[in-house]
Short mmCIF file of C-alpha atoms and ligand atoms in Angstrom, two decimals:
data_model
loop_
_atom_site.label_atom_id
_atom_site.label_comp_id
_atom_site.label_asym_id
_atom_site.label_seq_id
_atom_site.Cartn_x
_atom_site.Cartn_y
_atom_site.Cartn_z
CA MET A 1 -1.07 17.57 17.02
CA GLU A 2 -1.32 13.80 17.31
CA LEU A 3 1.17 11.54 15.60
CA ILE A 4 -0.39 8.60 13.73
CA ASP A 5 1.76 5.63 14.71
CA GLY A 6 1.61 3.25 11.76
CA LYS A 7 4.28 1.01 13.23
CA LYS A 8 2.23 0.47 16.41
CA ILE A 9 -1.02 -0.16 14.51
CA SER A 10 0.65 -2.51 12.03
CA ASP A 11 2.18 -4.49 14.94
CA GLN A 12 -1.32 -4.75 16.48
CA ILE A 13 -2.73 -5.99 13.17
CA LYS A 14 0.07 -8.54 12.81
CA GLU A 15 -0.68 -9.84 16.31
CA GLU A 16 -4.38 -10.13 15.40
CA ILE A 17 -3.44 -12.03 12.23
CA ALA A 18 -1.06 -14.37 14.13
CA VAL A 19 -3.89 -15.29 16.54
CA GLU A 20 -6.21 -15.94 13.61
CA VAL A 21 -3.60 -18.12 11.84
CA GLU A 22 -3.16 -20.20 15.00
CA LYS A 23 -6.93 -20.73 15.15
CA LEU A 24 -7.03 -21.64 11.46
CA LYS A 25 -4.27 -24.21 11.85
CA ALA A 26 -5.79 -25.63 15.07
CA SER A 27 -9.08 -26.23 13.27
CA GLY A 28 -7.35 -28.06 10.42
CA GLY A 29 -7.44 -25.14 7.98
CA LYS A 30 -4.61 -24.36 5.60
CA THR A 31 -1.60 -22.19 6.39
CA PRO A 32 -1.86 -18.96 4.36
CA HIS A 33 0.89 -18.82 1.74
CA LEU A 34 2.19 -15.72 -0.05
CA ALA A 35 4.47 -15.89 -3.08
CA ALA A 36 6.53 -12.85 -4.10
CA ILE A 37 8.38 -12.33 -7.36
CA LEU A 38 11.27 -9.87 -7.40
CA VAL A 39 13.11 -8.94 -10.57
CA GLY A 40 16.50 -7.22 -10.47
CA ASN A 41 18.64 -5.66 -7.77
CA ASP A 42 17.02 -2.34 -6.88
CA GLY A 43 17.86 -1.71 -3.21
CA GLY A 44 14.43 -0.33 -2.32
CA SER A 45 12.54 -3.20 -3.94
CA ILE A 46 14.78 -5.80 -2.28
CA THR A 47 14.13 -4.23 1.14
CA TYR A 48 10.36 -4.04 0.56
CA VAL A 49 10.09 -7.64 -0.59
CA ASN A 50 12.34 -8.94 2.20
CA ASN A 51 10.18 -7.09 4.71
CA LYS A 52 7.04 -8.66 3.23
CA VAL A 53 8.55 -12.15 3.47
CA LEU A 54 9.77 -11.55 7.05
CA ALA A 55 6.31 -10.30 8.02
CA CYS A 56 4.81 -13.55 6.67
CA GLU A 57 7.09 -15.59 8.92
CA LYS A 58 6.20 -13.41 11.90
CA VAL A 59 2.47 -14.11 11.61
CA GLY A 60 2.84 -17.83 10.81
CA PHE A 61 2.27 -17.72 7.03
CA LYS A 62 4.26 -19.67 4.50
CA SER A 63 6.14 -17.56 1.98
CA THR A 64 7.98 -18.21 -1.25
CA LEU A 65 10.36 -15.66 -2.74
CA ILE A 66 11.25 -16.04 -6.41
CA ARG A 67 14.08 -13.86 -7.69
CA TYR A 68 15.14 -13.15 -11.25
CA GLU A 69 17.95 -11.14 -12.78
CA ASP A 70 17.05 -8.00 -14.76
CA SER A 71 17.66 -10.05 -17.90
CA VAL A 72 14.65 -12.36 -17.35
CA THR A 73 12.34 -12.46 -20.36
CA GLU A 74 8.69 -11.49 -20.23
CA GLU A 75 7.77 -15.02 -21.32
CA GLU A 76 9.73 -16.62 -18.47
CA LEU A 77 8.05 -14.33 -15.97
CA LEU A 78 4.57 -14.96 -17.41
CA ASN A 79 5.19 -18.73 -17.25
CA LYS A 80 6.14 -18.47 -13.58
CA VAL A 81 3.00 -16.42 -12.85
CA GLN A 82 0.92 -19.12 -14.55
CA GLU A 83 2.64 -21.85 -12.55
CA ILE A 84 1.82 -20.03 -9.30
CA ASN A 85 -1.76 -19.38 -10.43
CA ASN A 86 -2.13 -23.15 -10.78
CA ASP A 87 -0.48 -24.03 -7.46
CA PRO A 88 -3.30 -24.82 -5.01
CA ASP A 89 -1.08 -24.23 -1.96
CA ILE A 90 -0.39 -20.57 -2.84
CA ASP A 91 -3.09 -18.09 -1.78
CA GLY A 92 -1.51 -14.80 -2.81
CA LEU A 93 0.98 -13.64 -5.45
CA ILE A 94 2.69 -10.29 -5.70
CA VAL A 95 5.08 -9.15 -8.41
CA GLN A 96 7.13 -6.27 -7.04
CA LEU A 97 6.98 -3.17 -9.25
CA PRO A 98 8.61 -1.52 -11.09
CA LEU A 99 9.72 -4.16 -13.60
CA PRO A 100 12.55 -3.68 -16.14
CA LYS A 101 11.54 -1.72 -19.25
CA HIS A 102 11.52 -4.75 -21.58
CA ILE A 103 8.72 -6.34 -19.53
CA SER A 104 5.16 -5.04 -19.69
CA SER A 105 3.90 -4.53 -16.10
CA ASP A 106 0.36 -4.38 -17.51
CA LYS A 107 0.73 -7.84 -19.05
CA VAL A 108 2.23 -9.29 -15.89
CA THR A 109 -0.41 -7.66 -13.68
CA GLU A 110 -3.18 -9.06 -15.87
CA ALA A 111 -1.60 -12.52 -15.85
CA VAL A 112 -1.96 -12.83 -12.08
CA SER A 113 -5.17 -14.65 -11.21
CA PRO A 114 -7.61 -12.10 -9.68
CA GLN A 115 -8.26 -14.70 -6.95
CA LYS A 116 -4.58 -14.51 -5.91
CA ASP A 117 -4.04 -10.80 -6.63
CA VAL A 118 -3.48 -9.71 -3.02
CA ASP A 119 -1.93 -6.43 -4.29
CA GLY A 120 -5.34 -5.53 -5.73
CA PHE A 121 -3.73 -4.37 -9.00
CA HIS A 122 -5.57 -6.64 -11.49
CA PRO A 123 -8.24 -4.77 -13.52
CA VAL A 124 -10.85 -7.24 -12.23
CA ASN A 125 -10.11 -6.24 -8.63
CA VAL A 126 -9.92 -2.55 -9.55
CA GLY A 127 -13.32 -2.83 -11.28
CA ARG A 128 -14.86 -4.75 -8.41
CA MET A 129 -13.58 -2.13 -5.96
CA VAL A 130 -15.18 0.66 -7.99
CA ALA A 131 -18.43 -1.34 -8.28
CA ASN A 132 -18.60 -1.99 -4.50
CA LEU A 133 -18.17 -5.74 -4.98
CA PRO A 134 -15.94 -7.86 -2.74
CA ALA A 135 -12.37 -7.32 -3.97
CA PHE A 136 -8.77 -7.31 -2.86
CA LEU A 137 -8.10 -3.64 -2.09
CA PRO A 138 -4.62 -2.30 -2.87
CA ALA A 139 -2.46 -2.48 0.23
CA THR A 140 -1.34 1.13 0.69
CA PRO A 141 -4.80 2.72 0.26
CA ALA A 142 -6.32 0.04 2.53
CA GLY A 143 -3.60 0.77 5.11
CA ILE A 144 -4.39 4.50 5.00
CA LEU A 145 -8.10 3.83 5.59
CA GLU A 146 -7.27 1.50 8.47
CA LEU A 147 -5.17 4.24 10.12
CA LEU A 148 -8.02 6.75 9.80
CA LYS A 149 -10.39 4.17 11.31
CA ARG A 150 -8.17 3.15 14.23
CA TYR A 151 -7.53 6.82 15.12
CA GLU A 152 -11.30 7.47 14.82
CA ILE A 153 -10.69 10.38 12.45
CA ARG A 154 -13.93 11.86 11.10
CA THR A 155 -14.14 11.82 7.33
CA LYS A 156 -17.84 12.35 6.49
CA GLY A 157 -18.34 15.52 4.45
CA LYS A 158 -14.68 16.46 4.67
CA HIS A 159 -12.65 17.75 1.74
CA CYS A 160 -9.91 15.23 0.99
CA VAL A 161 -7.18 16.39 -1.38
CA VAL A 162 -5.11 13.59 -2.89
CA ILE A 163 -1.82 14.64 -4.50
CA GLY A 164 -0.80 12.01 -7.07
CA ARG A 165 -2.82 9.77 -9.37
CA SER A 166 -0.83 6.51 -9.52
CA HIS A 167 -2.54 3.15 -9.97
CA ILE A 168 -0.95 1.99 -6.73
CA VAL A 169 -2.03 4.81 -4.38
CA GLY A 170 -3.50 8.10 -5.65
CA SER A 171 -6.20 6.77 -7.92
CA PRO A 172 -7.55 3.97 -5.68
CA VAL A 173 -7.37 6.00 -2.45
CA SER A 174 -9.40 8.77 -4.16
CA ILE A 175 -12.11 6.24 -5.04
CA LEU A 176 -12.16 4.75 -1.55
CA MET A 177 -12.31 8.13 0.23
CA ALA A 178 -15.35 9.16 -1.85
CA LYS A 179 -17.32 5.95 -1.19
CA SER A 180 -20.45 5.88 0.92
CA ALA A 181 -18.66 4.27 3.87
CA TYR A 182 -16.47 4.97 6.87
CA PRO A 183 -13.74 6.00 6.31
CA GLY A 184 -15.12 7.77 3.27
CA ASN A 185 -17.98 10.07 2.36
CA CYS A 186 -15.39 12.72 1.52
CA THR A 187 -15.48 15.31 -1.22
CA VAL A 188 -12.34 14.29 -3.07
CA THR A 189 -10.05 16.40 -5.26
CA ILE A 190 -7.25 14.65 -7.15
CA CYS A 191 -4.25 16.86 -7.88
CA HIS A 192 -1.37 15.98 -10.19
CA SER A 193 1.48 17.45 -12.19
CA HIS A 194 -0.92 19.46 -14.42
CA THR A 195 -3.02 20.91 -11.61
CA HIS A 196 -3.28 24.71 -11.51
CA ASN A 197 -3.45 26.45 -8.11
CA LEU A 198 -2.31 23.38 -6.20
CA LYS A 199 -1.46 25.43 -3.12
CA GLU A 200 -4.93 27.06 -3.02
CA ILE A 201 -6.61 23.65 -3.39
CA CYS A 202 -4.49 22.11 -0.63
CA LEU A 203 -5.34 25.05 1.64
CA GLN A 204 -9.02 24.01 1.39
CA ALA A 205 -8.26 20.43 2.45
CA ASP A 206 -9.43 18.91 5.72
CA ILE A 207 -7.43 15.81 4.80
CA ILE A 208 -4.33 15.79 2.56
CA ILE A 209 -3.02 12.51 1.19
CA ALA A 210 0.39 13.20 -0.36
CA ALA A 211 1.41 10.41 -2.76
CA LEU A 212 3.48 12.01 -5.51
CA GLY A 213 6.97 10.80 -4.61
CA LYS A 214 8.65 14.23 -4.28
CA PRO A 215 10.47 14.69 -0.98
CA GLU A 216 9.10 17.52 1.22
CA PHE A 217 6.77 18.78 -1.51
CA VAL A 218 4.00 19.73 0.94
CA THR A 219 5.03 22.79 2.92
CA ALA A 220 3.36 24.67 5.80
CA ASP A 221 1.93 27.38 3.51
CA MET A 222 -0.16 24.69 1.74
CA VAL A 223 -1.81 23.31 4.87
CA LYS A 224 -4.88 24.60 6.74
CA GLU A 225 -4.73 24.77 10.53
CA GLY A 226 -6.14 21.52 11.99
CA ALA A 227 -5.77 19.46 8.82
CA VAL A 228 -5.09 15.71 8.81
CA VAL A 229 -1.97 14.95 6.74
CA ILE A 230 -1.18 11.47 5.43
CA ASP A 231 2.31 11.16 3.93
CA VAL A 232 2.76 8.26 1.50
CA GLY A 233 6.20 9.34 0.23
CA THR A 234 9.17 7.00 0.70
CA THR A 235 11.97 8.45 -1.39
CA ARG A 236 15.46 7.19 -0.55
CA VAL A 237 17.95 10.03 -0.19
CA ALA A 238 21.66 9.78 0.58
CA SER A 239 22.56 10.29 4.23
CA SER A 240 25.90 10.37 6.02
CA VAL A 241 24.36 9.66 9.43
CA THR A 242 22.68 6.29 8.79
CA LYS A 243 24.47 2.94 8.55
CA SER A 244 22.76 2.09 5.26
CA GLY A 245 23.95 5.36 3.68
CA PHE A 246 20.42 6.59 2.94
CA LYS A 247 17.25 7.62 4.69
CA LEU A 248 13.59 7.70 3.73
CA LYS A 249 12.00 11.06 3.01
CA GLY A 250 8.28 11.68 2.87
CA ASP A 251 6.36 13.96 0.52
CA VAL A 252 5.65 16.32 3.42
CA ASN A 253 8.03 18.72 5.13
CA PHE A 254 7.21 17.22 8.52
CA GLU A 255 9.03 19.77 10.70
CA GLU A 256 7.09 22.76 9.43
CA VAL A 257 3.77 21.06 8.62
CA ALA A 258 3.29 18.96 11.80
CA PRO A 259 2.58 21.90 14.17
CA LYS A 260 -0.43 22.92 12.01
CA CYS A 261 -2.01 19.43 11.91
CA SER A 262 -4.60 17.70 14.06
CA PHE A 263 -3.09 14.38 12.94
CA ILE A 264 -0.04 13.55 10.82
CA THR A 265 1.81 10.39 9.76
CA PRO A 266 5.61 10.36 10.09
CA VAL A 267 8.05 8.89 7.56
CA PRO A 268 9.25 6.30 8.37
CA GLY A 269 6.75 4.64 10.72
CA GLY A 270 3.50 5.98 9.27
CA VAL A 271 1.88 4.58 6.14
CA GLY A 272 4.80 2.29 5.17
CA PRO A 273 4.32 -0.43 7.80
CA MET A 274 0.56 -0.42 7.11
CA THR A 275 1.14 -1.49 3.50
CA ILE A 276 2.62 -4.78 4.71
CA ALA A 277 -0.13 -5.29 7.30
CA SER A 278 -2.79 -4.85 4.58
CA LEU A 279 -0.99 -7.29 2.28
CA LEU A 280 -1.01 -9.89 5.07
CA LEU A 281 -4.72 -9.24 5.69
CA ASN A 282 -5.46 -9.77 2.00
CA THR A 283 -3.47 -13.02 2.00
CA LEU A 284 -5.37 -14.24 5.07
CA LYS A 285 -8.67 -13.35 3.37
CA SER A 286 -7.58 -15.25 0.29
CA ALA A 287 -6.65 -18.35 2.30
CA LYS A 288 -10.08 -18.18 3.98
CA LYS A 289 -11.80 -17.65 0.59
CA GLU A 290 -13.45 -14.51 1.98
CA VAL A 291 -13.25 -12.39 -1.17
CA TYR A 292 -13.88 -14.96 -3.90
CA ALA A 293 -16.00 -17.89 -2.66
N1 LIG B 1 5.87 -1.11 -5.77
C1 LIG B 1 5.55 -0.06 -4.98
N2 LIG B 1 4.52 -0.37 -4.17
C2 LIG B 1 4.17 -1.64 -4.45
C3 LIG B 1 3.18 -2.53 -3.94
O1 LIG B 1 2.37 -2.20 -3.05
N3 LIG B 1 3.15 -3.77 -4.50
C4 LIG B 1 4.01 -4.16 -5.47
N4 LIG B 1 3.87 -5.39 -5.96
N5 LIG B 1 4.94 -3.36 -5.97
C5 LIG B 1 5.02 -2.11 -5.46
#
């Protein structure tokens, strides 16, 4: 069993980006600039957004964090998105999800200019991804593919079972893993809450991508010997041993599943850090006008 070290790979990618940013600046190019909007006081969302902003500083990007109380109106938020769309210094904009119930995430997602949508959530980027056109790919799926690539994991002809069909992970990663590319060329099965015989399907998987948000859902009896297991879960559960009072739990029961795997990602330190690295890569691409000329 080999552990896939997402922390190590994401640090490597950040170093590569920092070198590139230095070169950009030295040649008179612009400093990449990411703007993040955070609504409310959810502990997880605050941590994620703070980590994104800190990562920007680390690689030499500019960053702008805009915070609103839960009570912000949809109109106020849409106006701010428009203002950022029109700001020529800002290359990328993310609106941290979920948003409060009185705000339509669909409306906000569609309001972000596709040219600045470094989360890859806008329907234009989703469509372009499906159509094999240059697009911002969503950060977590892109991070998963990068891990498979950097660990030289073979994917061609393999059966990839994705558990979960969210817009953020399950659905896009299924599309990417089936593409005629590397990583890709998989036979993909998408499982979800209505799937019959989930265990039997998982037992046929060469690669399992667990992205359903249920701690320790994938158990040893669901995993074939030698499988590659990618754990996207990051549920916060109360803990008396950590300073913060909680710890992150993956969707895979690591202890019992790991011994059966050829490769497995831990939680934390697997997919999570890669999400930020991919977001930085998208922002760099945007600053360099590499996706939309
Ligand atoms: N909420 C959970 N994951 C993400 C993400 O990748 N981007 C944003 N904006 N919100 C999220």
